[in-house]
Every structure is written in C-alpha cells, then in structure tokens.
C-alpha cells in the first residue's frame, strides 16, 4: 500500500513538473512601468516667476533628480514604460514531434521615457518648465523583421 | 471515476498556480514624516540631518548649495500565466543646505497615485 502511494506521488510530481512547461506557454507578455505619467493638465498650476519649489513638490511629488545648470537649478521627473512580447512559434511542434521540440522565439519590445523638467532661480521660483514625451516609443513587437 | 475527477482537479489547480506570482520589493528606507519634521530650516546642520536620516545616497553640488539625496523605490510585480506587469514608484527626499551648511529647504512629497499590484500589461480595456 505504501509503495502504491509512493508511486502515485511520483506520477503526480512528474505530471506537475511537466505541466510547468505548459503553463509558461508559447507566449510571454511583460510590462514594466516606472512612476505615473505627468500630463500637461497636471502642471497648469505652475506659473513662472510665481510658483515655488515647495508648491510644485506638493502637487507632483519629489523629483527624481536635481541638477545644476548655468541658468539655475533644474529638477527632473521621470516616467518610463517598457513593453516586451515573445512568442515561441516552435512550441506547437511538441505535439507533432515529441522527441524534438526546437524553440523558435520571435518578438521584442522597447522602453520609452518621458521627462518633465522645471528650472528654478536662486530664490526657488520657477523660471521655466518643459516636457519631453518618448514613452509611446515602447511597444509590444510581434514581428521583429519589419523595417 | 471520482478519483479521476480529483486528479483532473489537482492538475488544473497545479497548472494555474504554476504561472502565478505576486512579488513586492523596495530599495532604500522609507523616511518617516516624523524624522523629516525634526529637521528645522535655518537651524539644522549637515551633522544634524545625518544623525536623523543617516548618510545620504548621493550628494549634489548645485549653484553653491549642497544637496543630500535619499533614494526610495517601491516595487510591486504580478504575473498570471503569460501576463506580467511590474510597477515601480519613486519617493526620494532631498535636503538642501546653504553655503554655511545650514538646512535651507527639505524637499519631500509623495508621487500621485497609489502603487498597485497588476498583472494585465495592456492599457485596454481599462483606459
């Protein structure tokens, strides 16, 4: 009886181990997001020469970076979006040729980063602000051979 | 027949659980508001700040000022079967000193929106 239980346990363990490959499947879709994006609507309250650093931080949070430049002090907010897709086109062959299942992985992705930048004068009043939008450059790439 | 159903059920549950993971992590210590409020503008020195918040992760020189930069990142990641999404949020703290080494400004504030566990990687159909 004990030998039978051991045998059943072994079969179940082998079944679960083999299913691990199935659950990973032929397709992988992944995304990594760094911070929430800041839009034009979020920064309409900023008035150059009037709004100060603390007012900006209160509404937008702490910047990711503070830099120095000849025009003053620069704070930068980053938002990044990364997307990745992979399909194993050889995955289905395991049902036709069980002893030989080559992987044929095709796919790709990218990372785009938005930046919102605010420059302050020596009294911590906003001198100017600007955006750079690149986060939409990231996409799930299904077919990597296109131009 | 009954044991066959149990076996099938076990395999289905095992199959679903194999591709499921929710992970949380962080980088840097989250500074408490209590710690930050003990820093007084115009009074606290570099040594006072280091005693309360610890050594900074980075020191920046900007227009004659010295800035202590403390990092903090929070990460939540979810994976269900073939889908996976990782959300990262930064909540850094900056302490700015004047030329005499006295605190001029403390820059600390939360980024908008809570950090969520998500596994769905697409914007649609929720946006």
Short mmCIF file of C-alpha atoms in Angstrom, two decimals:
data_model
loop_
_atom_site.label_atom_id
_atom_site.label_comp_id
_atom_site.label_asym_id
_atom_site.label_seq_id
_atom_site.Cartn_x
_atom_site.Cartn_y
_atom_site.Cartn_z
CA UNK A 1 0.00 0.00 0.00
CA UNK A 2 2.80 2.38 0.92
CA UNK A 3 4.64 1.54 -2.30
CA UNK A 4 1.46 2.34 -4.26
CA UNK A 5 1.11 5.74 -2.57
CA UNK A 6 4.72 6.49 -3.31
CA UNK A 7 4.17 5.54 -6.95
CA UNK A 8 1.08 7.81 -7.20
CA UNK A 9 3.00 10.67 -5.58
CA UNK A 10 5.83 10.16 -8.09
CA UNK A 11 3.41 10.22 -11.03
CA UNK A 12 1.75 13.39 -9.72
CA UNK A 13 5.11 15.06 -9.16
CA UNK A 14 6.18 14.20 -12.72
CA UNK A 15 2.84 15.45 -14.10
CA UNK A 16 3.13 18.77 -12.29
CA UNK A 17 6.76 19.18 -13.33
CA UNK A 18 5.89 18.55 -16.95
CA UNK A 19 2.95 20.95 -16.76
CA UNK A 20 5.29 23.74 -15.70
CA UNK A 21 6.40 23.92 -19.32
CA UNK A 22 2.77 24.16 -20.46
CA UNK A 23 1.88 26.93 -18.05
CA UNK A 24 4.73 29.11 -19.30
CA UNK A 25 3.12 28.68 -22.67
CA UNK A 26 4.14 29.82 -26.09
CA UNK A 27 3.53 33.49 -25.43
CA UNK A 28 5.05 35.96 -22.95
CA UNK A 29 3.73 39.49 -22.45
CA UNK A 30 5.55 41.70 -19.96
CA UNK A 31 5.38 45.32 -18.98
CA UNK A 32 7.41 47.46 -16.59
CA UNK A 33 6.15 50.93 -15.59
CA UNK A 34 8.25 53.44 -13.66
CA UNK A 35 6.15 56.14 -11.96
CA UNK A 36 2.89 57.57 -13.24
CA UNK A 37 3.00 59.94 -16.16
CA UNK A 38 2.67 63.70 -15.67
CA UNK A 39 0.42 65.35 -18.24
CA UNK A 40 0.04 68.98 -19.36
CA UNK A 41 -3.11 69.22 -17.24
CA UNK A 42 -1.15 68.27 -14.11
CA UNK A 43 1.20 71.25 -14.47
CA UNK A 44 -1.14 74.08 -15.44
CA UNK A 45 -0.84 75.46 -11.89
CA UNK A 46 2.85 76.26 -12.43
CA UNK A 47 3.35 79.95 -13.19
CA UNK A 48 6.92 81.03 -13.98
CA UNK A 49 8.12 83.69 -11.52
CA UNK A 50 5.34 82.93 -9.03
CA UNK A 51 5.24 79.21 -8.18
CA UNK A 52 7.98 77.96 -5.91
CA UNK A 53 9.65 74.59 -5.41
CA UNK A 54 7.53 73.52 -2.44
CA UNK A 55 4.28 74.19 -4.31
CA UNK A 56 5.48 72.03 -7.19
CA UNK A 57 6.57 69.22 -4.87
CA UNK A 58 3.27 69.35 -3.01
CA UNK A 59 1.34 68.70 -6.23
CA UNK A 60 3.72 66.49 -8.22
CA UNK A 61 5.80 64.82 -5.52
CA UNK A 62 9.55 64.77 -5.16
CA UNK A 63 11.56 64.95 -8.38
CA UNK A 64 13.83 62.10 -9.40
CA UNK A 65 16.82 64.32 -9.90
CA UNK A 66 18.14 67.78 -9.08
CA UNK A 67 20.81 69.15 -11.38
CA UNK A 68 22.69 72.37 -11.67
CA UNK A 69 22.97 74.48 -14.80
CA UNK A 70 24.16 77.97 -15.60
CA UNK A 71 20.52 79.12 -15.74
CA UNK A 72 19.71 77.87 -12.25
CA UNK A 73 18.68 74.66 -10.57
CA UNK A 74 16.89 72.03 -12.62
CA UNK A 75 14.54 69.36 -11.26
CA UNK A 76 13.54 66.41 -13.43
CA UNK A 77 10.62 63.99 -13.13
CA UNK A 78 10.90 60.70 -14.99
CA UNK A 79 8.25 58.31 -16.23
CA UNK A 80 9.29 55.18 -18.12
CA UNK A 81 7.25 52.50 -19.85
CA UNK A 82 8.76 49.21 -21.02
CA UNK A 83 6.93 46.60 -23.09
CA UNK A 84 8.08 43.15 -24.16
CA UNK A 85 6.42 40.39 -26.18
CA UNK A 86 7.76 36.97 -27.10
CA UNK A 87 6.12 34.11 -28.99
CA UNK A 88 7.63 30.65 -29.33
CA UNK A 89 6.48 29.57 -32.78
CA UNK A 90 8.06 26.15 -32.33
CA UNK A 91 6.04 25.38 -29.20
CA UNK A 92 3.26 23.51 -31.01
CA UNK A 93 5.76 21.10 -32.59
CA UNK A 94 5.94 19.15 -29.30
CA UNK A 95 2.56 17.65 -30.13
CA UNK A 96 3.70 16.54 -33.58
CA UNK A 97 7.33 15.59 -32.83
CA UNK A 98 7.54 14.76 -29.08
CA UNK A 99 11.23 13.83 -29.14
CA UNK A 100 12.39 17.06 -30.81
CA UNK A 101 10.86 20.41 -29.89
CA UNK A 102 13.02 23.26 -31.11
CA UNK A 103 12.27 26.76 -29.80
CA UNK A 104 11.60 29.45 -32.35
CA UNK A 105 11.30 32.65 -30.31
CA UNK A 106 10.32 35.82 -32.12
CA UNK A 107 9.32 39.10 -30.55
CA UNK A 108 10.74 42.20 -28.99
CA UNK A 109 9.92 45.36 -27.13
CA UNK A 110 11.25 48.69 -26.06
CA UNK A 111 11.48 51.25 -23.31
CA UNK A 112 10.39 54.87 -23.64
CA UNK A 113 10.91 57.61 -21.09
CA UNK A 114 9.01 60.85 -20.51
CA UNK A 115 10.72 63.72 -18.75
CA UNK A 116 9.17 66.77 -17.12
CA UNK A 117 11.74 69.41 -16.30
CA UNK A 118 11.43 72.54 -14.15
CA UNK A 119 14.12 75.19 -13.84
CA UNK A 120 14.28 77.41 -10.74
CA UNK A 121 16.05 80.66 -9.99
CA UNK A 122 18.15 81.28 -6.86
CA UNK A 123 15.00 82.02 -4.82
CA UNK A 124 13.42 78.66 -5.78
CA UNK A 125 10.83 80.30 -8.03
CA UNK A 126 10.03 78.55 -11.29
CA UNK A 127 11.87 80.03 -14.25
CA UNK A 128 10.52 77.67 -16.92
CA UNK A 129 9.13 74.20 -17.48
CA UNK A 130 9.25 71.74 -20.35
CA UNK A 131 8.18 68.25 -21.38
CA UNK A 132 9.79 65.50 -23.43
CA UNK A 133 7.48 62.67 -24.45
CA UNK A 134 9.04 59.38 -25.51
CA UNK A 135 7.09 56.75 -23.55
CA UNK A 136 4.93 55.94 -26.58
CA UNK A 137 8.06 54.74 -28.37
CA UNK A 138 7.80 51.49 -26.39
CA UNK A 139 5.61 48.82 -27.94
CA UNK A 140 4.98 45.09 -27.97
CA UNK A 141 6.85 43.82 -31.04
CA UNK A 142 5.23 40.72 -32.56
CA UNK A 143 7.29 40.55 -35.73
CA UNK A 144 10.94 41.65 -35.31
CA UNK A 145 11.91 41.61 -39.01
CA UNK A 146 9.97 44.67 -40.12
CA UNK A 147 11.81 47.87 -41.04
CA UNK B 1 -14.33 7.89 -11.75
CA UNK B 2 -14.31 10.00 -8.62
CA UNK B 3 -10.54 9.70 -8.19
CA UNK B 4 -10.14 10.63 -11.85
CA UNK B 5 -12.04 13.89 -11.22
CA UNK B 6 -9.85 14.62 -8.18
CA UNK B 7 -6.72 14.02 -10.27
CA UNK B 8 -8.01 16.30 -13.05
CA UNK B 9 -8.90 18.97 -10.48
CA UNK B 10 -5.47 18.70 -8.89
CA UNK B 11 -3.76 19.04 -12.26
CA UNK B 12 -5.88 22.08 -13.20
CA UNK B 13 -5.13 23.83 -9.90
CA UNK B 14 -1.43 22.99 -10.22
CA UNK B 15 -1.45 24.32 -13.79
CA UNK B 16 -2.97 27.64 -12.75
CA UNK B 17 -0.77 28.05 -9.68
CA UNK B 18 2.41 27.38 -11.66
CA UNK B 19 2.05 30.61 -13.57
CA UNK B 20 1.04 32.89 -10.70
CA UNK B 21 3.34 35.14 -8.70
CA UNK B 22 2.98 38.41 -6.79
CA UNK B 23 6.20 39.95 -5.56
CA UNK B 24 6.97 43.12 -3.62
CA UNK B 25 10.29 44.81 -3.05
CA UNK B 26 11.85 48.12 -2.21
CA UNK B 27 15.14 49.94 -2.46
CA UNK B 28 16.18 52.36 0.26
CA UNK B 29 14.49 53.11 3.53
CA UNK B 30 11.18 54.97 3.57
CA UNK B 31 11.81 58.09 5.63
CA UNK B 32 9.08 58.75 8.17
CA UNK B 33 7.34 62.12 8.27
CA UNK B 34 8.34 62.27 11.96
CA UNK B 35 12.01 62.12 11.05
CA UNK B 36 11.66 64.82 8.43
CA UNK B 37 9.77 67.23 10.69
CA UNK B 38 12.65 67.19 13.20
CA UNK B 39 14.80 68.90 10.56
CA UNK B 40 14.44 72.64 11.02
CA UNK B 41 15.08 75.12 8.24
CA UNK B 42 17.69 77.71 9.12
CA UNK B 43 18.81 75.76 12.22
CA UNK B 44 19.72 72.13 11.48
CA UNK B 45 23.21 71.41 10.19
CA UNK B 46 24.59 68.68 7.93
CA UNK B 47 25.54 66.66 11.04
CA UNK B 48 22.01 67.02 12.47
CA UNK B 49 20.48 65.76 9.23
CA UNK B 50 22.90 62.84 9.01
CA UNK B 51 22.10 61.93 12.63
CA UNK B 52 18.35 61.79 11.88
CA UNK B 53 18.20 60.44 8.32
CA UNK B 54 21.56 58.72 8.06
CA UNK B 55 24.18 59.20 5.39
CA UNK B 56 22.70 60.28 2.05
CA UNK B 57 22.77 58.03 -1.01
CA UNK B 58 24.15 60.90 -3.08
CA UNK B 59 25.49 64.41 -2.51
CA UNK B 60 24.92 67.00 -5.22
CA UNK B 61 26.54 70.41 -5.66
CA UNK B 62 24.17 72.93 -7.21
CA UNK B 63 24.78 76.69 -7.51
CA UNK B 64 26.80 76.97 -4.28
CA UNK B 65 24.43 74.68 -2.39
CA UNK B 66 24.94 71.16 -1.19
CA UNK B 67 22.05 68.71 -1.55
CA UNK B 68 21.62 65.39 0.27
CA UNK B 69 19.68 62.93 -1.87
CA UNK B 70 17.96 59.93 -0.21
CA UNK B 71 16.59 57.25 -2.55
CA UNK B 72 13.45 55.22 -2.01
CA UNK B 73 11.84 52.93 -4.59
CA UNK B 74 8.82 50.68 -4.09
CA UNK B 75 8.16 47.81 -6.49
CA UNK B 76 5.09 45.62 -6.99
CA UNK B 77 5.07 42.87 -9.57
CA UNK B 78 2.33 40.47 -10.62
CA UNK B 79 2.41 37.51 -13.01
CA UNK B 80 -0.54 35.36 -14.03
CA UNK B 81 0.08 32.75 -16.72
CA UNK B 82 1.56 34.57 -19.73
CA UNK B 83 0.94 38.11 -18.45
CA UNK B 84 3.26 40.07 -16.22
CA UNK B 85 3.41 43.66 -15.05
CA UNK B 86 5.87 45.40 -12.75
CA UNK B 87 5.09 48.83 -11.29
CA UNK B 88 7.85 50.94 -9.76
CA UNK B 89 7.36 54.18 -7.83
CA UNK B 90 9.99 56.57 -6.53
CA UNK B 91 9.65 58.73 -3.42
CA UNK B 92 13.00 60.38 -2.96
CA UNK B 93 13.92 63.01 -0.36
CA UNK B 94 16.23 65.98 -0.88
CA UNK B 95 17.70 68.16 1.85
CA UNK B 96 19.23 71.39 0.55
CA UNK B 97 21.93 73.23 2.53
CA UNK B 98 23.09 76.81 2.05
CA UNK B 99 26.73 77.84 1.75
CA UNK B 100 27.12 77.77 5.56
CA UNK B 101 25.95 74.16 5.79
CA UNK B 102 22.56 75.02 7.34
CA UNK B 103 19.33 73.48 6.01
CA UNK B 104 17.69 75.80 3.51
CA UNK B 105 14.91 73.50 2.25
CA UNK B 106 13.58 69.97 2.68
CA UNK B 107 12.02 68.51 -0.45
CA UNK B 108 9.82 65.55 0.36
CA UNK B 109 6.46 64.65 -1.13
CA UNK B 110 4.54 61.67 -2.36
CA UNK B 111 4.09 60.95 -6.06
CA UNK B 112 0.49 60.89 -7.21
CA UNK B 113 -1.46 57.66 -7.25
CA UNK B 114 -1.03 54.52 -5.17
CA UNK B 115 1.29 51.74 -6.28
CA UNK B 116 -0.83 48.74 -7.27
CA UNK B 117 -0.34 45.05 -7.87
CA UNK B 118 -1.25 44.45 -11.52
CA UNK B 119 -0.66 41.62 -13.93
CA UNK B 120 -2.56 42.91 -17.00
CA UNK B 121 0.10 44.54 -19.21
CA UNK B 122 -2.19 46.39 -21.64
CA UNK B 123 -3.87 49.78 -21.31
CA UNK B 124 -7.09 48.47 -22.84
CA UNK B 125 -9.87 47.80 -21.99
CA UNK B 126 -9.47 49.72 -18.74
CA UNK B 127 -8.28 53.06 -20.21
#
